[in-house]
Coordinates of C-alpha atoms in Angstrom, one line a residue:
M4 CA 5.0 -7.1 -49.3
A5 CA 1.8 -7.2 -47.2
I6 CA 3.3 -10.0 -45.1
I7 CA 6.5 -7.9 -44.5
I8 CA 4.4 -4.9 -43.4
S9 CA 2.3 -7.1 -41.1
R10 CA 5.4 -8.5 -39.4
L11 CA 6.9 -5.0 -39.1
L12 CA 3.7 -3.8 -37.4
A13 CA 3.8 -6.7 -35.0
R14 CA 7.4 -6.0 -34.0
T15 CA 7.4 -2.2 -34.1
A16 CA 5.7 0.1 -31.6
R17 CA 2.8 1.9 -33.2
R18 CA 4.2 5.3 -32.8
H19 CA 7.3 4.3 -35.0
F20 CA 5.3 2.4 -37.7
I21 CA 4.6 5.3 -40.0
S22 CA 8.2 6.4 -40.1
T23 CA 9.3 2.8 -40.7
I24 CA 7.0 2.5 -43.7
C25 CA 8.3 5.8 -45.0
L26 CA 11.9 4.5 -45.0
L27 CA 10.9 1.3 -46.8
L28 CA 8.4 2.5 -49.3
N29 CA 8.7 6.3 -49.5
F30 CA 5.0 6.7 -49.6
S31 CA 3.5 10.2 -49.9
V32 CA 2.5 10.0 -46.3
C33 CA 6.2 10.8 -45.6
E34 CA 5.7 14.2 -47.3
D35 CA 2.5 14.6 -45.3
L36 CA 4.5 14.4 -42.1
K37 CA 6.6 17.3 -43.1
A38 CA 3.4 19.4 -43.3
F39 CA 3.3 19.4 -39.6
P40 CA 5.5 22.0 -37.8
L41 CA 8.8 20.7 -36.4
L42 CA 8.9 21.9 -32.8
G43 CA 11.9 24.0 -32.0
V44 CA 12.4 24.9 -35.7
D45 CA 9.1 25.9 -37.1
P46 CA 6.6 28.3 -35.5
I47 CA 3.5 26.7 -34.1
P48 CA 0.9 29.0 -35.6
A49 CA -1.8 30.1 -33.2
P50 CA -1.4 27.7 -30.3
L51 CA -4.6 27.4 -28.4
M52 CA -4.3 29.7 -25.4
M53 CA -7.0 28.5 -23.1
E54 CA -8.2 29.4 -19.6
D55 CA -9.0 25.8 -18.8
H56 CA -7.1 22.8 -20.3
S57 CA -10.3 20.9 -21.0
Q58 CA -11.3 23.6 -23.6
A59 CA -8.9 22.0 -26.0
L60 CA -10.9 18.8 -26.3
A61 CA -13.8 20.4 -28.1
S62 CA -11.5 22.2 -30.5
W63 CA -9.5 19.0 -31.4
A64 CA -12.8 17.0 -31.7
E65 CA -14.2 19.5 -34.2
Q66 CA -10.9 19.5 -36.1
G67 CA -11.4 15.7 -36.6
I68 CA -8.3 14.7 -34.8
R69 CA -8.3 10.9 -34.2
D70 CA -6.0 8.3 -32.6
A71 CA -3.5 10.9 -31.5
V72 CA -0.6 10.7 -29.0
V73 CA -0.7 13.4 -26.3
I74 CA 2.2 14.7 -24.3
N75 CA 0.8 16.6 -21.3
F76 CA 3.0 18.8 -19.1
D77 CA 0.9 19.1 -16.0
S78 CA 1.0 18.9 -12.2
H79 CA -2.3 17.0 -12.4
G80 CA -3.2 13.9 -14.4
D81 CA -6.5 15.2 -15.9
I82 CA -7.6 11.5 -16.5
R83 CA -10.1 10.8 -13.8
P84 CA -12.8 8.4 -14.9
I85 CA -16.3 9.6 -16.0
P86 CA -19.5 7.7 -15.4
E87 CA -20.6 5.6 -18.3
S88 CA -23.9 7.4 -18.6
K89 CA -22.0 10.7 -19.2
I90 CA -19.6 9.0 -21.7
A91 CA -22.6 7.7 -23.6
T92 CA -24.1 11.2 -23.9
L93 CA -20.8 12.6 -24.9
Q94 CA -20.3 9.9 -27.6
D95 CA -23.8 10.7 -29.0
M96 CA -22.9 14.4 -29.2
Y97 CA -19.6 13.5 -30.9
R98 CA -21.3 11.2 -33.5
R99 CA -23.8 14.0 -34.3
R100 CA -21.1 16.6 -34.5
D101 CA -22.9 18.8 -32.1
W102 CA -19.9 20.9 -31.4
K103 CA -21.8 23.6 -29.6
G104 CA -23.3 21.1 -27.2
F105 CA -19.9 19.4 -26.9
K106 CA -18.2 22.6 -25.9
E107 CA -21.0 23.5 -23.4
A108 CA -20.7 20.0 -21.8
D109 CA -17.3 21.1 -20.4
S110 CA -18.1 21.9 -16.8
V111 CA -17.3 20.7 -13.3
A112 CA -20.9 21.4 -12.3
D113 CA -23.3 18.5 -11.8
H114 CA -24.7 18.8 -15.3
G115 CA -21.2 18.7 -17.0
L116 CA -20.1 15.7 -19.0
Y117 CA -16.3 16.4 -18.7
N118 CA -14.0 18.9 -17.1
I119 CA -10.4 19.9 -16.3
G120 CA -10.0 16.8 -14.2
N121 CA -11.0 14.2 -16.7
W122 CA -10.8 15.7 -20.2
L123 CA -8.0 13.3 -21.3
Y124 CA -10.1 10.4 -20.2
A125 CA -13.0 11.7 -22.2
G126 CA -10.8 12.1 -25.3
A127 CA -9.4 8.6 -25.0
R128 CA -12.8 7.1 -24.7
L129 CA -13.9 9.0 -27.8
G130 CA -10.9 7.7 -29.8
I131 CA -9.4 11.2 -30.1
F132 CA -6.4 10.1 -28.1
R133 CA -4.8 6.6 -28.2
E134 CA -1.9 7.2 -25.8
I135 CA -1.1 9.7 -23.1
Y136 CA 2.3 10.8 -21.8
W137 CA 2.1 12.6 -18.5
V138 CA 5.2 14.7 -17.9
I139 CA 5.3 15.5 -14.2
P140 CA 7.1 18.4 -12.5
H141 CA 8.2 16.4 -9.5
N142 CA 11.8 15.3 -9.1
M143 CA 11.0 11.6 -8.5
F144 CA 13.2 9.7 -10.9
P145 CA 16.7 10.0 -9.4
G146 CA 17.7 7.4 -6.8
N147 CA 17.2 3.7 -6.3
D148 CA 13.7 3.7 -4.9
Y149 CA 12.0 6.0 -7.5
E150 CA 9.7 3.2 -8.7
E151 CA 8.1 2.9 -5.2
H152 CA 7.9 6.8 -5.0
L153 CA 6.0 6.8 -8.3
R154 CA 3.6 4.1 -7.1
Q155 CA 2.9 6.3 -4.0
F156 CA 2.5 9.2 -6.3
L157 CA -0.1 7.4 -8.4
R158 CA -1.9 6.3 -5.2
S159 CA -2.0 10.0 -4.1
R160 CA -3.6 10.8 -7.4
M161 CA -6.3 8.2 -6.8
F162 CA -5.1 5.6 -9.3
S163 CA -6.7 2.3 -8.3
V164 CA -4.5 -0.6 -6.9
K165 CA -5.5 -2.6 -10.0
D166 CA -4.3 0.1 -12.4
I167 CA -1.1 0.7 -10.4
Q168 CA -0.2 -3.0 -10.7
T169 CA 0.0 -2.6 -14.5
F170 CA 2.8 0.0 -14.3
R171 CA 6.4 -0.9 -15.0
M172 CA 9.6 1.1 -15.4
D173 CA 11.0 1.3 -18.9
N174 CA 14.0 3.6 -19.5
K175 CA 12.9 6.0 -16.7
Q176 CA 9.4 6.0 -18.0
F177 CA 6.6 4.5 -15.9
R178 CA 4.3 2.7 -18.3
G179 CA 0.9 1.3 -17.5
L180 CA -2.9 1.5 -18.0
F181 CA -5.6 3.7 -16.4
N182 CA -9.0 2.0 -17.0
G183 CA -7.5 0.4 -20.1
I184 CA -6.0 3.7 -21.4
P185 CA -2.2 3.5 -22.1
I186 CA -0.5 6.2 -20.0
T187 CA 3.2 6.8 -19.3
V188 CA 4.5 9.0 -16.5
C189 CA 7.8 10.5 -17.3
S190 CA 10.0 13.6 -16.5
P191 CA 11.4 16.3 -18.8
E192 CA 14.7 14.3 -18.7
S193 CA 13.0 11.1 -20.0
L194 CA 10.7 12.4 -22.7
P195 CA 9.6 9.7 -25.3
D196 CA 10.7 9.3 -28.8
I197 CA 7.7 9.8 -31.0
N198 CA 7.9 9.8 -34.8
S199 CA 4.3 10.5 -35.6
P200 CA 2.6 13.9 -35.3
L201 CA 1.5 14.5 -31.7
L202 CA -0.6 16.8 -29.6
L203 CA 1.3 19.0 -27.1
S204 CA -0.5 20.1 -24.0
I205 CA 1.1 22.4 -21.4
D206 CA -0.7 23.5 -18.2
T207 CA 1.1 26.5 -16.7
D208 CA 0.5 25.1 -13.2
F209 CA 3.4 22.7 -14.1
F210 CA 5.9 25.5 -13.8
P211 CA 5.5 26.6 -10.1
V212 CA 5.8 23.0 -9.0
Y213 CA 8.8 22.4 -11.3
S214 CA 10.4 25.6 -10.2
N215 CA 10.2 24.6 -6.5
A216 CA 11.2 20.9 -7.1
Y217 CA 14.3 21.8 -9.1
R218 CA 15.0 25.1 -7.3
T219 CA 15.1 27.3 -10.3
H220 CA 13.4 30.5 -11.4
Y221 CA 10.8 30.6 -14.2
L222 CA 12.9 31.7 -17.1
T223 CA 15.5 29.0 -16.4
A224 CA 12.7 26.5 -16.0
L225 CA 11.1 27.5 -19.3
N226 CA 14.5 27.3 -21.0
K227 CA 15.3 23.8 -19.7
I228 CA 11.8 22.4 -20.5
F229 CA 11.8 23.7 -24.0
R230 CA 15.4 22.7 -24.8
A231 CA 14.4 19.2 -23.7
I232 CA 11.3 19.2 -25.9
F233 CA 13.1 20.7 -28.9
R234 CA 15.8 17.9 -28.8
K235 CA 13.1 15.4 -29.5
N236 CA 12.2 16.9 -33.0
Y237 CA 8.5 16.4 -32.4
R238 CA 6.1 17.1 -35.3
I239 CA 3.1 19.0 -33.8
Q240 CA -0.5 18.2 -34.8
G241 CA -1.9 20.7 -32.3
A242 CA -0.8 22.6 -29.2
V243 CA -2.6 24.0 -26.2
V244 CA -1.4 26.2 -23.3
S245 CA -3.7 26.6 -20.4
Y246 CA -3.5 29.4 -17.8
S247 CA -5.4 27.5 -15.0
V248 CA -6.0 30.7 -13.0
N249 CA -9.7 29.7 -13.0
G250 CA -10.2 27.3 -10.1
E251 CA -7.1 28.7 -8.4
Y252 CA -4.6 26.2 -9.8
L253 CA -2.3 29.1 -10.8
N254 CA -1.8 32.4 -9.0
P255 CA -3.1 35.3 -11.1
H256 CA 0.2 37.2 -11.3
L257 CA 1.8 34.2 -13.1
R258 CA -0.3 34.5 -16.3
W259 CA 2.9 36.0 -17.9
V260 CA 4.5 32.5 -17.7
A261 CA 1.7 31.1 -19.9
D262 CA 2.0 34.0 -22.3
T263 CA 5.8 33.3 -22.5
V264 CA 5.1 29.7 -23.3
G265 CA 2.9 30.8 -26.1
M266 CA 5.6 33.2 -27.4
I267 CA 8.2 30.4 -27.5
L268 CA 5.8 28.1 -29.4
N269 CA 5.2 30.8 -31.9
D270 CA 8.8 31.8 -32.2
P271 CA 11.3 29.2 -30.9
K272 CA 14.2 31.5 -31.7
I273 CA 13.3 33.5 -28.6
L274 CA 15.3 30.9 -26.6
D275 CA 18.5 31.9 -28.4
E276 CA 18.1 35.5 -27.5
P277 CA 18.6 37.3 -24.1
P278 CA 15.3 37.7 -22.2
S279 CA 13.5 41.0 -22.9
A280 CA 13.6 43.8 -20.4
M281 CA 10.0 43.0 -19.5
L282 CA 10.7 39.4 -18.7
K283 CA 13.7 40.3 -16.7
L284 CA 11.6 42.7 -14.6
L285 CA 8.8 40.2 -14.1
L286 CA 11.3 37.6 -12.9
K287 CA 12.8 40.1 -10.4
L288 CA 9.4 41.0 -9.1
D289 CA 8.5 37.3 -8.8
N290 CA 11.7 36.5 -6.9
A291 CA 11.0 39.4 -4.5
Y292 CA 7.4 38.3 -4.1
R293 CA 8.5 34.7 -3.3
S294 CA 10.8 36.2 -0.6
T295 CA 7.9 38.3 0.7
D296 CA 10.1 41.4 0.1
P297 CA 7.8 44.3 -0.6
V298 CA 10.6 46.9 -0.5
T299 CA 12.4 45.2 -3.4
I300 CA 9.2 44.9 -5.4
L301 CA 8.4 48.6 -5.0
K302 CA 12.0 49.5 -5.9
H303 CA 11.9 47.6 -9.1
V304 CA 8.5 49.0 -10.1
K305 CA 9.6 52.5 -9.3
H306 CA 12.5 52.2 -11.8
Y307 CA 10.1 51.0 -14.4
D308 CA 7.9 53.9 -15.5
P309 CA 6.2 53.0 -18.8
L310 CA 3.7 55.2 -20.6
Y311 CA 1.2 52.4 -20.3
P312 CA 1.6 50.3 -17.1
E313 CA 1.5 46.5 -17.6
A314 CA -1.2 44.5 -15.7
P315 CA 1.1 41.9 -14.1
I316 CA 3.5 44.6 -12.9
L317 CA 0.7 46.4 -11.2
L318 CA -0.5 43.2 -9.6
Y319 CA 3.0 42.5 -8.1
K320 CA 2.9 46.1 -6.8
A321 CA -0.5 45.5 -5.2
Y322 CA 0.9 42.5 -3.4
A323 CA 3.8 44.7 -2.1
H324 CA 1.3 47.2 -0.7
M325 CA -0.6 44.4 0.9
L326 CA 2.6 43.0 2.5
N327 CA 3.3 46.5 3.7
G328 CA -0.1 46.7 5.4
D329 CA -1.3 49.5 3.1
T330 CA -4.8 48.0 2.2
D331 CA -6.1 51.1 0.3
K332 CA -3.1 51.2 -2.1
A333 CA -3.2 47.4 -2.5
Y334 CA -6.9 47.7 -3.5
E335 CA -6.4 50.7 -5.9
T336 CA -3.4 49.0 -7.6
A337 CA -5.1 45.6 -8.0
A338 CA -8.2 47.4 -9.4
A339 CA -5.9 49.3 -11.9
S340 CA -4.4 46.0 -13.0
C341 CA -7.9 44.6 -13.5
K342 CA -8.9 47.6 -15.5
I343 CA -6.0 47.3 -17.9
D344 CA -6.5 43.6 -18.5
K345 CA -9.6 41.8 -17.4
R346 CA -7.7 38.5 -17.2
Y347 CA -5.9 39.9 -14.2
C348 CA -9.1 40.7 -12.3
A349 CA -8.6 37.4 -10.4
G350 CA -5.8 39.3 -8.5
L351 CA -8.5 41.0 -6.4
P352 CA -10.1 37.9 -4.9
Y353 CA -6.6 36.4 -4.6
I354 CA -5.5 39.2 -2.3
G355 CA -8.9 38.9 -0.6
S356 CA -8.1 35.3 0.1
L357 CA -4.8 36.3 1.7
Y358 CA -6.7 38.6 4.1
S359 CA -9.3 35.9 4.8
V360 CA -6.5 33.5 5.8
K361 CA -5.6 36.2 8.4
N362 CA -9.2 36.2 9.6
D363 CA -9.7 39.8 8.3
C364 CA -13.0 39.1 6.6
V365 CA -14.0 42.8 6.5
T366 CA -11.0 43.7 4.3
A367 CA -11.2 40.4 2.4
E368 CA -14.9 41.0 1.5
R369 CA -13.9 44.3 -0.2
F370 CA -11.5 42.6 -2.5
F371 CA -13.8 39.6 -3.2
R372 CA -16.8 41.9 -4.2
A373 CA -14.6 44.0 -6.4
G374 CA -13.3 41.0 -8.3
I375 CA -16.7 39.5 -8.8
A376 CA -18.2 42.8 -9.9
A377 CA -15.4 43.2 -12.5
D378 CA -15.9 39.7 -13.8
P379 CA -19.3 38.2 -12.8
E380 CA -18.3 34.9 -14.4
M381 CA -15.3 34.5 -12.1
S382 CA -15.3 31.6 -9.7
N383 CA -12.2 32.6 -7.9
G384 CA -12.8 33.6 -4.3
V385 CA -16.6 33.1 -4.5
H386 CA -16.6 30.3 -1.9
R387 CA -14.3 32.3 0.4
L388 CA -16.6 35.3 0.2
A389 CA -19.5 33.0 1.2
Q390 CA -17.4 31.7 4.1
C391 CA -16.7 35.2 5.4
L392 CA -20.3 36.2 5.1
R393 CA -21.3 33.1 7.0
D394 CA -18.7 33.6 9.7
N395 CA -20.2 37.1 10.2
G396 CA -23.7 35.7 10.5
N397 CA -24.9 36.9 7.1
F398 CA -26.5 33.5 6.2
S399 CA -28.8 34.7 3.5
E400 CA -26.1 36.3 1.4
A401 CA -23.7 33.5 2.1
V402 CA -26.3 31.1 0.7
V403 CA -26.3 33.2 -2.6
Y404 CA -22.6 32.8 -3.1
Y405 CA -22.5 29.1 -2.0
K406 CA -25.2 28.5 -4.6
K407 CA -23.2 30.3 -7.3
T408 CA -20.2 28.1 -6.4
V409 CA -22.4 24.9 -6.6
L410 CA -23.7 26.1 -10.0
L411 CA -20.2 26.7 -11.3
N412 CA -18.3 23.8 -9.7
G413 CA -20.9 21.1 -8.8
S414 CA -22.3 20.0 -5.4
F415 CA -19.0 18.6 -4.1
P416 CA -17.7 20.0 -1.9
M417 CA -19.6 23.3 -1.6
G418 CA -23.0 21.5 -1.4
F419 CA -22.0 20.4 2.2
M420 CA -21.1 24.0 3.1
L421 CA -24.5 25.1 1.7
F422 CA -26.2 22.4 3.7
E423 CA -24.4 23.5 6.9
T424 CA -25.3 27.2 6.3
Y425 CA -28.9 26.4 5.8
L426 CA -28.8 24.4 9.0
M427 CA -27.2 27.2 10.9
S428 CA -29.9 29.6 9.6
G429 CA -32.7 27.3 10.8
N430 CA -33.9 26.4 7.3
R431 CA -34.1 22.6 7.8
Q432 CA -35.9 21.7 4.6
E433 CA -33.4 23.5 2.3
A434 CA -30.6 22.0 4.4
L435 CA -31.9 18.5 3.7
N436 CA -32.3 19.3 0.0
S437 CA -28.8 20.5 -0.3
L438 CA -27.5 17.6 1.7
K439 CA -29.2 15.1 -0.7
A440 CA -27.6 16.8 -3.7
A441 CA -24.2 16.9 -2.0
V442 CA -24.2 13.2 -1.0
R443 CA -25.4 12.3 -4.5
S444 CA -22.5 14.3 -6.0
L445 CA -20.0 12.7 -3.7
E446 CA -21.4 9.2 -4.5
Q447 CA -20.8 9.8 -8.2
Y448 CA -17.4 11.2 -7.6
P449 CA -15.2 8.3 -6.4
Y450 CA -12.0 10.4 -6.7
A451 CA -13.2 13.3 -4.5
E452 CA -10.8 14.8 -2.0
V453 CA -11.4 16.8 1.2
I454 CA -8.6 19.5 1.2
N455 CA -9.5 21.9 4.0
Q456 CA -10.9 22.0 7.5
P457 CA -14.1 24.0 6.7
T458 CA -15.2 21.3 4.2
A459 CA -14.3 18.6 6.7
D460 CA -16.3 20.3 9.4
A461 CA -19.3 20.5 7.1
I462 CA -19.1 16.8 6.3
Y463 CA -18.8 15.9 10.0
T464 CA -22.0 18.0 10.5
A465 CA -23.6 16.0 7.7
I466 CA -22.6 12.7 9.4
D467 CA -24.0 13.8 12.7
Y468 CA -27.2 15.0 11.0
T469 CA -27.9 11.9 9.1
D470 CA -27.2 9.8 12.2
K471 CA -29.6 11.8 14.4
E472 CA -32.2 11.9 11.6
D473 CA -31.8 8.2 11.0
L474 CA -31.0 8.7 7.3
K475 CA -29.3 5.4 7.0
D476 CA -28.6 5.4 3.2
M477 CA -26.9 8.8 3.2
L478 CA -25.0 8.0 6.4
K479 CA -23.7 4.8 4.9
T480 CA -22.6 6.6 1.7
L481 CA -20.8 9.2 3.8
R482 CA -19.0 6.7 6.0
D483 CA -18.0 4.3 3.2
H484 CA -16.6 6.9 0.8
M485 CA -12.8 6.9 0.6
A486 CA -12.6 10.7 0.7
V487 CA -14.4 10.7 4.1
K488 CA -12.1 7.9 5.4
H489 CA -9.1 9.9 4.4
M490 CA -10.7 13.0 5.9
L491 CA -11.0 11.3 9.3
I492 CA -7.2 11.0 9.4
N493 CA -6.2 14.3 7.7
Y494 CA -8.8 16.6 9.2
P495 CA -10.0 15.5 12.7
R496 CA -13.3 16.9 13.9
S497 CA -13.0 20.5 15.2
H498 CA -16.6 21.5 16.0
L499 CA -20.2 20.7 16.3
I500 CA -22.4 23.6 15.1
P501 CA -25.1 24.9 17.5
A502 CA -27.9 24.3 15.0
L503 CA -27.2 20.6 15.3
Q504 CA -27.2 20.3 19.0
G505 CA -31.0 20.9 19.2
L506 CA -31.9 18.0 17.0

């Protein structure tokens, strides 16, 4: 019997092995499988509703989950590599069952051991995950050249050439390795068959991208995605839904989409019923917002006059007032939304960012400060407030908010903005200290990306500064880094700050 089992294990994919043994031997493990909820039939009791996806790792580690398969619905891979020194520290915490320290190690700041961009990598290295399925929201699989599109997609996500060469198409699933970790890229139409209990991970930032790619609204998107998942009869070992408003991956008014995902997991029969009046209203408001139609937004809100106004509805109303040019009403309504539900306070800096894009920093500052005052732990909008303050010549206060951003999110990229601000204010010593930290952070972050012109301008300033000051090592690090090489193409130089011209 042992020989037969050994041969079966050799021929059968690992994820099918337990079910095969069940059929042959009817072990008690078969009954154990039934203890896990059947997605689409059984409620998923208390799915983890997290602000950041990475918060699930500490919870699953403490539960003792090992060797699990993860299906991750996400617009990002969340599998960037982590330096070996940090992995070693994390492994030590894990062995000692230091769950408090493990949880606190979740940070994108310089002292963090893992974060939203690499938590799946951390989990795989710790043995919590054995295989990862990344369900992408992009419509890349139709057509004859989808394999090349997927290779380009992985390149854009900073997968190495060596790793990309391991990927092969298999039944519309793109299978390969990332630093030795098995990972499969698939679509909602090509979900895997998995017969062992699995971990389900849903990042709400999946849905805006999916909605645009497939040209459908959110309720239809939710229905299609969950119908596809339910057809697979997955047994669920654990489930997490992340809002991802923190870090500005999801617009604050779309929190209701994450809440709806949680409701479906808790009660799958919801899909068989007509949408509630509230969901219908939110969908109408969102469609009007996407069309930049404030008149329709205000019309829908006017007809909805509840005894207790809902926070997301007020936030849509605030956007309508902003689009109408009524700043005071936009502010009052966004503040009311924040007062009702603190989770929606990020709507204030979001509106502030819309004003800052229009170079109206005076108005933007009002919204930024209100949001930060309502939730001092908030990171949304902090760096834009610093930018506005700097543009208005308020260097000392700009430094305060740039420092807060660095403390929350690490020295890349805001460390370069802090360096440039110190330089503009004439504080050369602090400028040099900030630059050293920023370059060190960039050096340790091979998958960094420059995604806007202000950051690019600050790095150009750093290149010029290190060249003029003959700081050869830092200059070489800057010039050789892939993010800087891409920056030279995507964000050509636009300025040379006056503070540098006197060097």
